[in-house]
XYZ file of C-alpha atoms in Angstrom:
116
model
C -0.063 -0.063 -0.054
C 2.684 2.440 1.014
C 4.481 1.763 -2.409
C 1.357 2.671 -4.349
C 0.576 5.649 -2.455
C 4.300 6.868 -2.596
C 4.280 6.673 -6.401
C 1.068 8.367 -6.808
C 2.320 11.211 -4.830
C 5.342 11.440 -6.428
C 3.792 11.264 -10.022
C 1.208 13.920 -8.845
C 4.217 16.202 -7.901
C 6.108 15.559 -11.040
C 9.077 14.323 -9.017
C 11.501 11.279 -10.461
C 12.690 8.641 -8.027
C 16.083 9.956 -8.091
C 14.833 13.491 -7.194
C 12.773 12.097 -4.143
C 15.643 10.132 -3.155
C 18.012 13.099 -3.117
C 15.365 15.241 -1.188
C 14.935 12.498 1.450
C 18.988 11.884 1.489
C 18.621 8.318 0.293
C 19.947 6.390 -2.664
C 17.604 6.063 -5.628
C 17.286 2.389 -5.238
C 15.382 2.894 -1.890
C 12.712 4.576 -3.659
C 12.241 1.863 -6.202
C 12.183 -0.643 -3.447
C 9.491 1.221 -1.823
C 7.253 1.454 -4.865
C 7.794 -2.176 -6.524
C 9.092 -4.421 -3.705
C 6.629 -3.339 -0.922
C 9.684 -2.474 1.253
C 8.415 -0.258 4.175
C 10.722 2.694 5.260
C 12.114 3.215 8.519
C 9.987 5.552 10.855
C 12.190 8.543 10.370
C 11.937 8.145 6.412
C 8.138 7.705 6.653
C 7.933 10.788 8.698
C 10.221 12.747 6.024
C 7.949 11.590 3.314
C 4.757 12.719 4.978
C 6.346 16.039 5.791
C 7.571 16.497 2.146
C 4.229 15.622 0.655
C 2.264 17.255 3.437
C 0.140 14.069 4.270
C -0.471 12.057 7.262
C 1.706 8.978 7.907
C -1.707 7.155 8.515
C -2.460 8.174 4.763
C 1.068 7.009 3.563
C 0.379 3.576 5.165
C -3.090 3.177 3.832
C -4.644 3.372 7.294
C -6.715 6.572 6.392
C -8.307 7.862 3.226
C -7.748 11.383 4.556
C -4.290 13.006 3.269
C -4.287 15.456 6.077
C -4.667 15.338 9.709
C -7.114 17.937 11.111
C -5.654 21.096 12.418
C -5.612 21.640 16.189
C -8.279 24.104 15.499
C -10.284 21.822 13.577
C -9.991 19.215 16.089
C -10.757 21.494 18.993
C -14.042 22.513 17.174
C -15.470 18.990 17.449
C -17.387 17.831 20.557
C -16.332 14.664 22.291
C -18.722 12.481 20.558
C -17.618 13.587 17.225
C -14.012 12.808 18.124
C -15.063 9.371 19.348
C -16.906 8.618 16.081
C -13.672 9.761 13.994
C -11.443 7.442 16.256
C -13.815 4.497 15.907
C -14.031 4.804 12.172
C -10.323 4.925 11.888
C -10.367 1.354 13.018
C -13.066 0.156 10.733
C -13.121 -1.244 7.326
C -14.201 0.840 4.305
C -17.430 -1.278 4.116
C -18.113 -0.816 7.700
C -17.645 2.972 7.435
C -20.164 2.975 4.472
C -22.568 1.125 6.514
C -22.301 3.412 9.374
C -22.600 6.287 7.197
C -25.941 4.750 5.821
C -27.122 4.265 9.471
C -26.401 7.917 10.285
C -28.269 9.152 7.379
C -31.368 6.982 8.194
C -31.218 8.425 11.770
C -31.312 12.077 10.294
C -34.220 11.105 8.149
C -36.059 9.668 11.274
C -35.410 12.871 12.985
C -36.721 15.000 10.277
C -39.804 12.867 9.893
C -40.402 13.369 13.689
C -40.315 17.076 13.284
C -43.105 17.194 10.805
């Protein structure tokens, strides 16, 4: 997953493997191994990649569909229940997340029906 995401970000930013390796102070073969052989980088390299592309490490590892982490201001604006839902969804499969979304939409529909 990491290799696919890394390649996508690199291509979107029009950067060659050699250029990215130079930016990250790695040899060019490392980038190739990440993208083609499924090798995962060390934590410090993962962090550098995330900072360079301005994405979260969870996104790079395929653990989140959200490229960016919420800003502290965005996170602080959420109530405790919203924060708990976000945390729970991070541990759910995409199919389960879709099912939870349907249930939430149905709950909103019920609430609207009860207002009439």
